[in-house]
Structures are given as structure tokens and as C-alpha cells.
């Protein structure tokens, strides 16, 4: 174990130095933890890295990525020594921070501190759900654990408080957080910015807490052996380590944190640690050790496979449902069923979505989710199913509490079990709390559904603190996030089809106020929502005006068009619920909507105009919000901010 630990140190020092960039401090300080976890403790099979019942390990302190890459390389994952040498280089599977879609053995993308803790809570919760659903007394096919390594930055970030609080409440006894307590942050000693009692804090959350010397293998083994067999609550292991351990001049200081040690310091460190001066040196004894371990890893998976096959044979209906969830299978006729789902209009977007969500829950067993203490308002409750509660994981509704950021990170973790499609809900304006988690979900194509309600100034009296105006643009700016703002109940149904077909996250932007169903939206998915934008009202001759709208403003656009026609004008009306889907369409389709002389172009959306001029041109008119809103009834606000037929006619004529 000592030799493995020093190999981790050597590889990490050399890789950071060669890249002239990176963080050597954590890899060197946590080397014994890495040697123990990957060299002995974790239940994993590197040659089958997606084994369903493997233990999950997350490096929340993602800046210490060379620690993880060194461990994965030695353990036998698909990271070569050449990959280690190409640390932080273009297209290398060893990027600056761990990326799940790039690197074998990386369970989630981390870097923004604390979010890995949230992902770990989500994965742990997901496996409690799956264990409750599928395990039998004779065949416990889900009995894995989730481990996460966090640093001082993760502990200080508020996200760790949100998710740790919920984990303690739910008594997740398959979750272990390791706190690399090296008392050093990037800017200097931790004492300059923090003096909290982390041990007492986590006990208050309902966790069991252990303290160890994180550089003592025997101390590590004593605690982790106990946790493996006797865990009743989530556990925090406070591992006191020395940042940059082995570096004689920079070890134990912030100088080892975020920059290469330097050639002379590395040479001195290798002498002190007894590591040969050869760059990227891996002892043959370490190679032999891990080759032998691969044999036992495969044996452990095969033993589980035998249990799984016996379970599948004795529980055919459970096995069939597991297959559906594992492969995210959708019923062949689910689109047809949604099209024929009767939803009585006028109805708000949020209530229409709840009816769709409850219909989908009957068809799709992998659909789980909840809200940040707003399920009665954002309409995310699955009415036929119970709540998940401490030690009770058979329900499908999760009460996340007022923890929006935490909720979003947990949702990503739920998806990362490989068997759950999570949805989460809150008001659109609170998507700001969740933004960085949404961004990371988009980065790694996590299929999470965000139900954002109260989508405009028309929520009314709650006023500008709750009225989103910049949020459509802000969410649309996130690459790989599918943002949809449906206009009526039919578009809501089609929005869910788009969300379920997209292999990435989707934000559904839904109204609080009732909306009428509109002529022109009730068309097949591939002709309407599937295009992202489509014509709902065709001009009778050469168009004098083309009106483009989303969400609740589409009905307003239709009313404006009717009045223009009374004045002898020819009008085209385009519904554009999803810019991202529209941008994927062929050029000829885009031209059929926006090409040529289609008259004066007008966008109508109760948000800022950012992005609209790409479609309406520099000379187009954007009926938009240029203020934060105000506290008043919705009808009063429509007149105040120009979202009435009369105001729009005056503006565009």
C-alpha cells in the first residue's frame, strides 16, 4: 500500500509538471486513501467499468484529478501511461477536471466544488430506491455503496450543506463522504477563512462522523472496515492529511495546492519518498499487484452475476421491469397515448404538465422526482405514488425541501444510477439557484427534466422578485440544454415527447395562468414540436407581417393576427417553443419559415429580447420586457408593459 501511495504521488507530480498546470497537493496528500480504496477496498471491476452493482466513487474536489487518474490507471481502467503523460492536453482522456463522458471509471463530471457531493447523494438515494424495488431477502442485487472525496472548498460551498442535510434526513446508509482535511485552501491557511466545527455540523445533520489520520493505512482500514459492515447512517470520515505530502519545502502549504511543484522540488520529494528519479515511474511490483487484483475483481462480479441470474429466474416480472428501467425503454405507443390524453382547456401550463407527468408515470417506471417544497404549486406530485421518506424508499415522490441547487445536483446523481429518469420542479426565477448544476448536467448529457413554472410577469402579484424576465435567454445560452416553452396543453404534451427523446437535460417553461388551446398546434409531433418552430397560422397572400411567439404569448399573437386581418393585412404566425430543436432542422425548412420576403417580423415574448434578432432581423420588432416587472394583477401588468392587442398594434403599425 505504501508503494502504491508513492506511485500515485510520483505520477501526479510528474503529470502536473509536464502539463505546467494543475494541482499536485491533493493527489500527494490523499495518496494513501487512493492506494487503499482502489488497491483493496472498493467493489469494482475495471475491465467491466459499468457493472451495475459496483461501488461508486466520486472526486468532488475535482481539481485533484491527477489523484483519480493515477488510481484509475493503476487499477486497470482504460487510462494508459501515455494518457497520464498527456494530462490537460487537447482530446486527452485526462482533462483538467474529471469528465464522465471522457474518461473510463469517472462516475460524474466535477470541478465546481461541492457538486460532486450532491451527485453522490443522488446516486446513493437512487440505489436505495432500486434496492427497495428489486432486492429480495434471498437475492440482494443492489447492495453497493457510494463514496465521495471532498475538500475544504466543498465543505465551505453551500451546496454541501443542502445535500448533506437531506442525506441525513433520509438516513442514506450507503453513502460515505471522505473529507480531505488538510487545513489549507488555495489562497493560504484555511484558518484565514474558516473556523467551523465540521464534525459537529455533520452530526447535527444526522451523520455518523469518524476522524482518522488520512496518511495512515491501518487507521484508514480500521474505520472503513467498520463502515462496510455496520453502517446505519450516512458517514463522514474526516481524514487529516498533509497537502503535498513528501514535498520538503512546499508540503503542508498552499504552495502545493494549485501549481506545479517545480523540477527541483520534485527531485527532492522523490528522494525523500524513496521514488526513483525516472519520470512517470511505476514499479513492477505495483503492476503485478493490480494484475492479480483484476482477477479477484472479476471473480467478485461473477459471484454477483450468479446471484443476479438466480434472482432473474425466480422474479421474472421484476427482471422485466429492471430491463425497462436499465435501458430507459419507452412504450411503443406512448406518443399516441399522449396525443389522446384528454386535457380540458383553458388550463395552465403547470397543470397540463402535471396531467402529462401522471400519465407518463403509469407508462414509464423509471420516472421519479419531486420539488423544492413547491409540489402543490409547480404541480410535480405523482398522485398515485407515495413519498420517499427516511428508511422508506418505495415511493416515487421526493420532497427536496427548499434546496434548489441541491435538488438539481441530486437529480443528476439519480440519473447517473443508469436506471432513473428524474424530474424536478420549482419556479422559473429560482433556476438561477440551480444554474451551475444545470450546466454540468448539460455538459455530460444527463437526461434530467426541469419543470419550471410561474414563467413570466403574468404570475402577477408576487412581483419582480419572482417574475422571470432574463431567464429564457439565460437558459437558452447553455449548450446542450433543451429549453421548451409550450403555448397550450397540446404543446405541453408534445414537450414531454421532446424531453423523453432527447439524450440530455430539458427545461420545460410553464405558465401559472390558464391558457386556451389554439388552432394549429394540434398536429403530429414531427410536423410541430419536433421541428422546434412551425407555422400555426398561414398568411392568405404575400405576408405583411410575420409574428413569432412562445408560451402564453402565442395566443396573444393569434389575437393580434386576427385584428391585422380585419385591417386587410396578411399575417403569418409562427410558434417557436424550442430554439434548440429549430436549429437542428435542415436549411430548407428554416428558410420555409423565415426566408424571403415575409413582411415585417415581430417577436412576442414576455422576456428580454436577447437572441430574438437572429430570427426577426435587426429591423424586426421585439415585443419584450425591458424591466424586472411589478407587483400587480396579471391583466394590469399586461397593459403596463405592452402585452395587449391594442399596444402591439400601435407598436407595429
XYZ file of C-alpha atoms in Angstrom:
653
model
C 0.000 0.000 0.000
C 2.838 2.412 0.782
C 4.446 1.689 -2.563
C 1.130 2.249 -4.367
C 0.653 5.534 -2.493
C 4.087 6.782 -3.510
C 3.428 5.733 -7.103
C 0.293 7.907 -7.049
C 2.409 10.776 -5.734
C 5.071 10.312 -8.382
C 2.651 10.092 -11.300
C 0.748 13.145 -10.066
C 3.833 15.287 -9.560
C 5.216 14.373 -12.966
C 1.957 14.867 -14.869
C 1.276 18.294 -13.355
C 4.860 19.354 -14.011
C 4.795 18.165 -17.636
C 1.484 19.983 -18.234
C 2.868 23.030 -16.406
C -0.610 23.243 -14.918
C -2.665 21.503 -12.269
C -2.986 20.710 -8.580
C -0.417 18.314 -7.078
C -1.350 18.946 -3.431
C -4.456 16.769 -3.075
C -3.049 13.792 -5.020
C 0.029 13.733 -2.794
C -1.904 14.306 0.423
C -4.560 11.688 -0.306
C -2.262 9.071 -1.829
C -2.773 6.541 0.991
C -6.547 6.912 0.657
C -6.255 6.237 -3.080
C -3.999 3.241 -2.553
C -6.395 1.751 -0.023
C -9.640 2.447 -1.907
C -8.539 1.389 -5.385
C -5.959 -1.129 -4.281
C -8.116 -3.001 -1.802
C -11.472 -1.674 -0.673
C -13.791 -0.617 -3.492
C -16.065 -3.220 -5.057
C -15.369 -2.543 -8.727
C -14.244 -4.340 -11.878
C -12.088 -2.066 -14.070
C -12.477 -4.441 -17.010
C -16.250 -4.013 -16.798
C -16.471 -0.457 -15.530
C -20.258 -0.214 -15.928
C -21.026 -3.228 -13.733
C -24.428 -2.400 -12.248
C -23.699 -3.194 -8.594
C -20.244 -1.634 -8.440
C -19.333 0.766 -5.677
C -19.342 4.319 -6.967
C -16.514 6.725 -6.240
C -16.783 10.477 -6.888
C -13.990 13.028 -6.625
C -15.929 16.150 -5.649
C -12.673 18.052 -5.228
C -12.185 17.721 -8.971
C -9.088 19.919 -9.132
C -7.227 16.917 -7.674
C -7.979 14.974 -10.846
C -4.469 13.514 -11.179
C -5.132 11.563 -7.988
C -8.130 9.931 -9.644
C -6.392 9.353 -12.978
C -3.418 7.763 -11.217
C -5.705 5.461 -9.247
C -7.736 4.501 -12.314
C -4.610 3.832 -14.380
C -3.037 1.602 -11.746
C -6.308 -0.243 -11.107
C -6.654 -1.220 -14.763
C -9.227 1.182 -16.204
C -8.820 2.434 -19.776
C -6.279 5.107 -18.907
C -2.800 4.424 -20.233
C 0.502 5.800 -19.014
C 0.563 7.847 -22.216
C -2.772 9.371 -21.182
C -1.229 10.305 -17.836
C 1.630 11.984 -19.690
C -0.945 13.944 -21.736
C -2.670 15.367 -18.670
C -4.668 18.508 -19.521
C -3.925 18.234 -23.253
C -6.455 18.544 -26.073
C -8.676 15.456 -26.544
C -6.835 13.556 -23.823
C -8.984 11.369 -21.531
C -7.190 13.080 -18.628
C -8.620 16.624 -18.729
C -8.023 19.234 -16.047
C -11.135 18.195 -14.123
C -12.804 14.757 -14.332
C -15.366 14.394 -17.118
C -17.622 11.346 -17.058
C -18.148 11.325 -20.834
C -14.386 11.428 -21.493
C -12.803 9.001 -19.072
C -13.403 5.374 -18.174
C -14.120 4.977 -14.464
C -15.151 8.599 -13.845
C -18.679 8.483 -12.417
C -19.565 12.167 -12.775
C -18.137 15.416 -14.069
C -16.742 17.509 -11.221
C -14.810 20.691 -10.679
C -17.217 23.351 -9.368
C -16.731 22.500 -5.713
C -19.384 20.705 -3.725
C -21.472 19.476 -6.635
C -19.880 16.039 -6.525
C -21.270 15.673 -3.010
C -24.738 16.374 -4.405
C -24.234 13.847 -7.205
C -23.130 11.294 -4.600
C -26.272 11.903 -2.534
C -28.348 11.441 -5.690
C -26.619 8.188 -6.569
C -26.941 6.889 -3.010
C -30.638 7.790 -2.923
C -31.095 6.155 -6.319
C -29.581 2.884 -5.151
C -31.728 2.886 -2.013
C -34.737 3.252 -4.324
C -33.535 0.456 -6.596
C -32.686 -1.821 -3.676
C -36.138 -1.295 -2.182
C -37.749 -2.023 -5.536
C -35.778 -5.046 -6.698
C -33.971 -6.745 -3.800
C -35.374 -9.891 -2.260
C -34.313 -11.404 1.039
C -32.609 -14.202 -0.837
C -31.079 -12.092 -3.590
C -29.837 -8.595 -2.690
C -28.824 -7.480 -6.181
C -28.259 -3.863 -5.112
C -26.004 -3.583 -2.053
C -23.311 -1.223 -3.314
C -22.160 1.990 -1.638
C -21.316 5.474 -2.871
C -18.092 7.192 -1.775
C -17.179 10.823 -2.338
C -13.936 12.665 -1.588
C -14.418 16.325 -0.754
C -12.003 19.062 0.207
C -12.197 22.230 2.242
C -13.746 24.046 -0.705
C -16.567 21.508 -0.969
C -17.212 21.818 2.758
C -17.379 25.608 2.544
C -19.629 25.740 -0.534
C -23.288 25.988 0.484
C -24.266 23.113 -1.800
C -22.680 20.615 0.588
C -24.950 21.861 3.371
C -28.098 21.431 1.274
C -27.397 17.895 0.150
C -25.817 16.658 3.392
C -28.852 17.860 5.312
C -31.201 15.889 3.070
C -28.946 12.801 3.128
C -29.029 12.833 6.921
C -32.800 13.252 6.937
C -33.248 10.263 4.629
C -30.702 8.157 6.588
C -28.762 7.111 3.487
C -26.660 4.339 4.988
C -24.978 3.606 1.668
C -23.232 6.987 1.468
C -19.704 7.733 2.720
C -18.090 11.162 2.410
C -14.335 11.466 2.945
C -13.189 14.928 3.962
C -9.606 15.671 2.966
C -8.941 17.899 5.990
C -5.542 19.323 5.134
C -6.251 22.760 6.658
C -5.071 24.533 3.506
C -7.063 26.309 0.800
C -5.760 27.694 -2.467
C -5.157 31.190 -1.104
C -3.490 30.171 2.140
C -4.186 28.517 5.501
C -7.833 27.504 5.972
C -7.867 29.288 9.327
C -7.831 32.602 7.457
C -11.349 31.976 6.151
C -12.959 29.218 8.204
C -13.056 28.055 11.803
C -16.233 25.988 11.881
C -16.600 22.680 13.706
C -17.325 20.425 10.731
C -17.596 17.335 12.911
C -20.407 18.821 14.999
C -22.072 20.239 11.902
C -22.339 16.810 10.284
C -23.512 15.178 13.482
C -26.292 17.780 13.524
C -27.281 16.659 10.028
C -27.747 13.132 11.364
C -24.482 11.623 10.103
C -22.022 9.372 11.871
C -18.597 11.017 11.959
C -15.138 9.443 12.218
C -11.734 11.114 12.433
C -8.541 9.466 11.220
C -5.004 10.139 10.141
C -5.561 10.063 6.372
C -1.943 9.120 5.742
C -2.091 6.019 7.987
C -3.216 2.903 6.108
C -4.039 0.952 9.276
C -6.176 3.793 10.639
C -7.983 4.020 7.290
C -8.636 0.277 7.278
C -9.980 0.230 10.842
C -12.677 2.812 10.080
C -13.608 1.664 6.585
C -13.917 -1.978 7.643
C -16.399 -0.886 10.290
C -18.364 1.223 7.802
C -18.544 -1.611 5.290
C -20.339 -3.917 7.706
C -22.118 -1.743 10.276
C -23.283 1.457 8.581
C -26.670 2.789 9.757
C -26.413 6.431 8.645
C -24.501 8.426 6.086
C -20.895 8.626 7.274
C -18.346 11.401 7.206
C -14.722 10.341 7.528
C -12.582 13.354 8.431
C -9.180 12.346 7.112
C -6.412 14.614 8.386
C -3.796 14.749 5.641
C -0.771 16.801 4.667
C -1.282 18.633 1.394
C 1.616 17.912 -0.965
C 2.923 15.243 1.436
C 6.538 14.401 0.582
C 7.460 17.769 -0.918
C 10.081 19.005 1.574
C 9.629 22.748 1.040
C 6.057 23.132 -0.238
C 4.296 20.244 1.511
C 1.758 21.383 4.088
C 1.423 24.816 2.483
C -0.821 26.461 -0.100
C 2.153 26.482 -2.489
C 1.443 22.785 -3.149
C -2.207 23.431 -3.951
C -2.708 24.891 -7.378
C 0.531 24.962 -9.363
C 3.379 22.617 -10.332
C 5.972 21.967 -7.636
C 8.919 22.689 -9.894
C 11.713 20.415 -11.099
C 13.965 20.820 -8.067
C 11.148 20.326 -5.538
C 10.009 17.165 -7.348
C 13.562 15.829 -7.326
C 13.827 16.478 -3.587
C 10.384 14.966 -2.953
C 11.260 11.774 -4.818
C 14.454 11.449 -2.802
C 12.505 11.892 0.427
C 9.841 9.385 -0.606
C 12.287 6.830 -1.992
C 10.924 7.119 -5.546
C 13.387 6.690 -8.448
C 14.037 9.917 -10.350
C 12.670 8.368 -13.555
C 9.632 10.321 -14.839
C 6.270 8.543 -14.592
C 7.807 5.585 -12.773
C 5.552 2.644 -11.914
C 7.214 -0.229 -10.010
C 6.773 -3.698 -11.457
C 5.574 -4.872 -8.044
C 2.673 -2.398 -8.216
C 1.819 -3.527 -11.749
C 1.847 -7.172 -10.626
C -0.299 -6.376 -7.596
C -3.056 -4.774 -9.644
C -2.947 -7.501 -12.283
C -3.654 -10.034 -9.557
C -6.379 -7.808 -8.148
C -8.131 -7.725 -11.519
C -8.612 -11.486 -11.186
C -10.346 -11.099 -7.819
C -12.375 -8.136 -9.126
C -13.724 -10.264 -11.983
C -14.445 -13.109 -9.562
C -16.464 -10.795 -7.314
C -18.535 -9.581 -10.254
C -19.115 -13.153 -11.445
C -20.366 -14.120 -7.987
C -22.829 -11.240 -8.164
C -23.792 -12.268 -11.688
C -24.766 -15.732 -10.427
C -26.946 -14.157 -7.745
C -28.475 -11.858 -10.356
C -29.271 -14.735 -12.722
C -30.935 -16.698 -9.916
C -32.911 -13.591 -8.983
C -33.990 -13.022 -12.597
C -35.152 -16.611 -12.927
C -37.178 -16.501 -9.711
C -38.560 -12.991 -10.276
C -39.394 -12.681 -13.999
C -41.711 -9.680 -13.612
C -39.108 -7.780 -11.578
C -36.466 -8.670 -14.148
C -38.665 -7.386 -16.955
C -39.170 -4.080 -15.144
C -35.444 -3.808 -14.425
C -34.730 -4.223 -18.134
C -37.190 -1.443 -18.959
C -35.561 0.894 -16.429
C -31.986 -0.034 -17.286
C -32.441 0.636 -20.984
C -34.856 3.563 -20.497
C -37.373 1.809 -22.706
C -40.458 3.788 -23.670
C -43.752 2.188 -24.721
C -44.092 1.999 -28.494
C -47.396 3.843 -28.334
C -46.553 6.472 -25.725
C -46.744 9.344 -28.235
C -50.153 8.140 -29.397
C -51.341 7.831 -25.793
C -50.213 11.380 -25.026
C -51.927 12.731 -28.134
C -55.192 11.170 -26.969
C -54.800 12.243 -23.351
C -57.819 14.437 -22.632
C -56.883 17.729 -21.006
C -59.664 20.239 -20.602
C -58.758 23.798 -21.615
C -58.294 26.547 -20.663
C -55.613 25.239 -18.354
C -52.268 26.493 -17.080
C -49.074 25.024 -18.450
C -48.142 23.732 -14.999
C -51.429 21.842 -14.551
C -51.336 20.447 -18.073
C -47.817 19.196 -17.418
C -48.911 17.558 -14.174
C -51.587 15.622 -16.064
C -48.997 14.529 -18.611
C -46.493 13.645 -15.893
C -49.006 11.479 -14.058
C -49.966 9.751 -17.292
C -46.307 9.108 -18.085
C -45.675 7.714 -14.591
C -48.118 4.899 -15.368
C -46.214 4.095 -18.560
C -42.601 4.721 -17.506
C -41.493 3.062 -14.247
C -38.117 4.849 -14.250
C -39.741 8.275 -13.763
C -39.029 9.652 -10.265
C -38.901 13.178 -8.986
C -40.097 15.990 -6.833
C -39.918 19.615 -5.966
C -38.131 22.189 -3.828
C -41.039 22.489 -1.380
C -43.406 23.636 -4.154
C -45.102 20.483 -5.434
C -48.554 21.940 -4.731
C -47.629 24.980 -6.823
C -45.321 23.694 -9.549
C -47.546 20.617 -9.909
C -44.917 17.892 -9.795
C -46.658 15.450 -7.445
C -47.300 11.946 -8.805
C -50.753 11.383 -7.351
C -50.775 7.574 -7.372
C -47.456 7.192 -5.591
C -46.241 7.787 -2.054
C -43.447 9.949 -0.696
C -39.893 8.742 -0.226
C -39.091 9.062 3.474
C -36.375 8.025 5.958
C -35.870 4.262 5.555
C -38.846 4.158 3.146
C -37.791 4.232 -0.485
C -40.676 2.544 -2.296
C -42.392 5.846 -3.239
C -41.711 7.905 -6.349
C -42.143 11.435 -4.975
C -39.143 13.177 -3.405
C -39.518 16.205 -1.155
C -36.232 18.032 -1.648
C -37.127 20.862 0.710
C -36.098 24.439 -0.028
C -32.818 23.285 -1.554
C -32.967 24.173 -5.264
C -29.247 23.854 -6.009
C -29.007 20.644 -4.018
C -32.093 19.268 -5.764
C -30.518 19.820 -9.171
C -27.262 18.066 -8.246
C -29.154 15.165 -6.659
C -31.261 14.811 -9.815
C -28.093 14.407 -11.884
C -26.922 11.751 -9.428
C -30.241 9.905 -9.705
C -29.806 9.792 -13.474
C -26.254 8.507 -13.033
C -27.533 5.295 -11.457
C -28.354 4.376 -15.043
C -31.908 3.380 -14.176
C -33.808 6.523 -13.191
C -35.180 9.403 -15.250
C -35.552 12.246 -12.734
C -37.764 15.325 -12.903
C -37.521 18.275 -10.530
C -39.615 21.391 -10.156
C -39.532 24.953 -8.902
C -40.410 28.465 -10.096
C -38.511 29.628 -13.173
C -36.891 32.564 -11.375
C -35.244 30.101 -8.966
C -33.482 28.361 -11.832
C -30.734 30.868 -11.017
C -30.035 28.908 -7.830
C -29.686 25.745 -9.941
C -27.796 27.141 -12.888
C -24.371 25.621 -12.329
C -25.872 22.189 -11.717
C -27.941 22.508 -14.904
C -24.778 23.489 -16.743
C -22.910 20.382 -15.556
C -25.900 18.188 -16.403
C -25.848 19.606 -19.926
C -22.074 19.149 -20.183
C -22.418 15.431 -19.506
C -25.744 14.861 -21.303
C -27.608 13.858 -18.129
C -31.256 13.288 -19.015
C -32.907 15.364 -16.310
C -36.264 17.123 -16.660
C -36.659 20.559 -15.048
C -40.273 21.680 -14.642
C -40.046 25.457 -14.267
C -43.380 27.153 -13.605
C -44.576 30.722 -12.956
C -42.819 31.560 -16.173
C -43.415 35.301 -16.697
C -44.643 38.617 -15.326
C -48.140 37.165 -15.655
C -47.733 35.264 -12.398
C -48.866 38.635 -11.045
C -48.855 39.931 -7.523
C -45.675 38.261 -6.243
C -43.840 40.975 -8.101
C -40.420 41.399 -9.703
C -38.534 39.234 -7.207
C -40.478 36.254 -8.587
C -41.171 37.384 -12.161
C -38.576 35.938 -14.571
C -37.612 38.159 -17.480
C -33.998 37.242 -18.327
C -34.351 33.534 -17.621
C -35.446 32.277 -21.051
C -32.322 33.826 -22.572
C -30.101 32.642 -19.730
C -31.222 29.035 -20.069
C -31.132 29.073 -23.870
C -27.498 30.176 -23.606
C -26.478 26.853 -22.008
C -25.171 24.488 -24.716
C -26.885 21.082 -24.890
C -29.801 22.188 -22.691
C -33.132 21.783 -24.494
C -35.387 24.682 -23.449
C -39.087 24.418 -24.338
C -41.817 26.978 -23.672
C -45.142 25.446 -24.777
C -48.176 27.572 -25.657
C -51.092 25.317 -24.757
C -51.972 21.855 -23.447
C -51.180 20.167 -26.744
C -47.728 21.708 -26.943
C -47.191 20.657 -23.314
C -47.856 17.057 -24.309
C -45.502 17.356 -27.255
C -42.876 18.962 -24.988
C -42.701 15.793 -22.923
C -42.190 13.736 -26.072
C -39.279 16.012 -26.962
C -37.850 15.686 -23.453
C -38.063 11.897 -23.414
C -36.459 11.576 -26.836
C -33.567 13.939 -26.097
C -30.450 12.394 -24.556
C -29.687 15.353 -22.363
C -31.445 17.745 -19.990
C -34.660 19.585 -20.817
C -36.117 22.691 -19.196
C -39.893 22.951 -19.528
C -41.046 26.566 -19.101
C -44.676 26.564 -17.948
C -47.298 29.172 -17.155
C -49.097 29.782 -13.864
C -52.125 31.320 -15.626
C -54.688 29.430 -17.690
C -54.115 29.252 -21.445
C -56.572 28.452 -24.248
C -55.952 25.633 -26.679
C -55.092 27.016 -30.083
C -55.960 26.084 -33.624
C -52.815 24.986 -35.415
C -50.892 23.351 -32.582
C -52.737 20.025 -32.697
C -50.572 18.415 -35.355
C -48.237 15.394 -35.278
C -45.066 15.798 -33.233
C -42.753 15.512 -36.258
C -44.544 18.377 -38.001
C -44.802 20.677 -34.994
C -42.892 20.483 -31.713
C -40.347 18.129 -33.247
C -39.356 20.965 -35.593
C -38.852 23.470 -32.770
C -40.818 26.104 -34.710
C -43.733 25.782 -37.114
C -46.471 27.821 -38.752
C -49.742 27.830 -36.798
C -51.462 30.420 -38.991
C -50.674 30.690 -42.683
C -50.917 34.029 -44.497
C -53.575 34.259 -47.239
C -51.395 36.199 -49.661
C -47.974 37.797 -49.551
C -47.294 38.290 -45.864
C -47.350 41.807 -44.495
C -46.396 40.616 -41.023
C -44.821 37.528 -39.525
C -45.464 37.147 -35.812
C -43.299 34.739 -33.827
C -44.179 33.839 -30.238
C -43.667 31.308 -27.469
C -45.694 30.139 -24.498
C -48.591 32.237 -23.273
C -47.808 34.942 -25.831
C -48.755 32.683 -28.764
C -52.466 33.197 -28.074
C -51.783 36.942 -27.914
C -50.031 36.726 -31.299
C -53.051 34.937 -32.749
C -55.341 37.687 -31.468
C -53.072 40.355 -32.949
C -53.113 38.482 -36.284
C -56.908 38.413 -36.311
C -57.044 42.173 -35.782
C -54.470 42.763 -38.509
C -56.509 40.686 -40.924
C -59.535 42.874 -40.180
C -57.354 45.761 -41.351
C -56.673 43.915 -44.618
C -53.215 42.624 -43.704
C -51.857 39.173 -44.487
C -50.270 37.589 -41.435
C -48.153 34.528 -40.723
C -47.949 33.296 -37.119
C -45.109 31.017 -36.029
C -44.986 29.107 -32.773
C -41.357 28.715 -31.696
C -41.385 26.704 -28.458
C -37.831 25.313 -28.755
C -34.990 27.216 -30.381
C -32.613 24.280 -29.928
C -34.812 21.899 -31.915
C -35.309 24.501 -34.624
C -31.562 24.966 -35.017
C -31.237 21.252 -35.772
C -33.582 21.492 -38.773
C -32.393 21.465 -42.398
C -31.708 24.824 -44.025
C -34.625 24.457 -46.423
C -37.053 24.059 -43.531
C -35.639 27.105 -41.758
C -35.970 29.060 -44.999
C -39.608 27.972 -45.363
C -40.372 29.740 -42.083
C -38.061 32.755 -42.041
C -36.656 33.046 -45.548
C -37.583 35.519 -48.246
C -39.929 38.487 -48.012
C -42.323 37.649 -45.198
C -43.174 41.195 -44.243
C -42.406 42.951 -41.007
C -41.109 40.432 -38.452
C -42.332 40.700 -34.875
C -41.394 38.549 -31.874
C -43.708 38.450 -28.881
C -42.295 37.020 -25.647
C -42.565 38.323 -22.080
C -38.821 38.259 -21.527
C -35.757 40.167 -22.662
C -35.195 40.330 -26.417
C -31.712 38.756 -26.256
C -31.404 36.286 -29.149
C -34.596 37.193 -30.978
C -32.996 39.411 -33.600
C -31.316 36.338 -35.090
C -34.791 35.394 -36.310
C -36.560 38.725 -36.769
C -33.561 40.654 -38.096
C -32.060 43.947 -36.987
C -35.148 45.805 -38.196
C -37.588 43.402 -36.597
C -39.745 44.490 -33.678
C -39.324 42.647 -30.378
C -42.299 42.929 -28.056
C -40.387 42.169 -24.910
C -39.629 43.041 -21.295
C -37.130 45.788 -20.572
C -37.851 45.898 -16.825
C -37.999 43.455 -13.914
C -41.794 43.631 -13.731
C -44.033 44.857 -10.926
C -46.462 43.659 -8.274
C -49.999 43.770 -9.653
C -52.684 41.513 -11.166
C -51.699 39.931 -14.472
C -54.151 41.995 -16.559
C -52.805 45.229 -15.144
C -49.243 44.126 -15.901
C -50.158 43.275 -19.493
C -51.313 46.852 -20.038
C -48.367 48.328 -18.132
C -45.744 46.508 -20.189
C -47.397 46.496 -23.593
C -48.640 42.923 -23.875
C -52.119 43.708 -25.168
C -53.508 43.568 -28.696
C -54.001 47.328 -28.729
C -50.473 48.101 -27.541
C -48.881 45.729 -30.050
C -50.926 47.074 -32.950
C -49.903 50.615 -32.048
C -46.267 49.497 -31.877
C -46.067 47.630 -35.187
C -48.331 49.653 -37.447
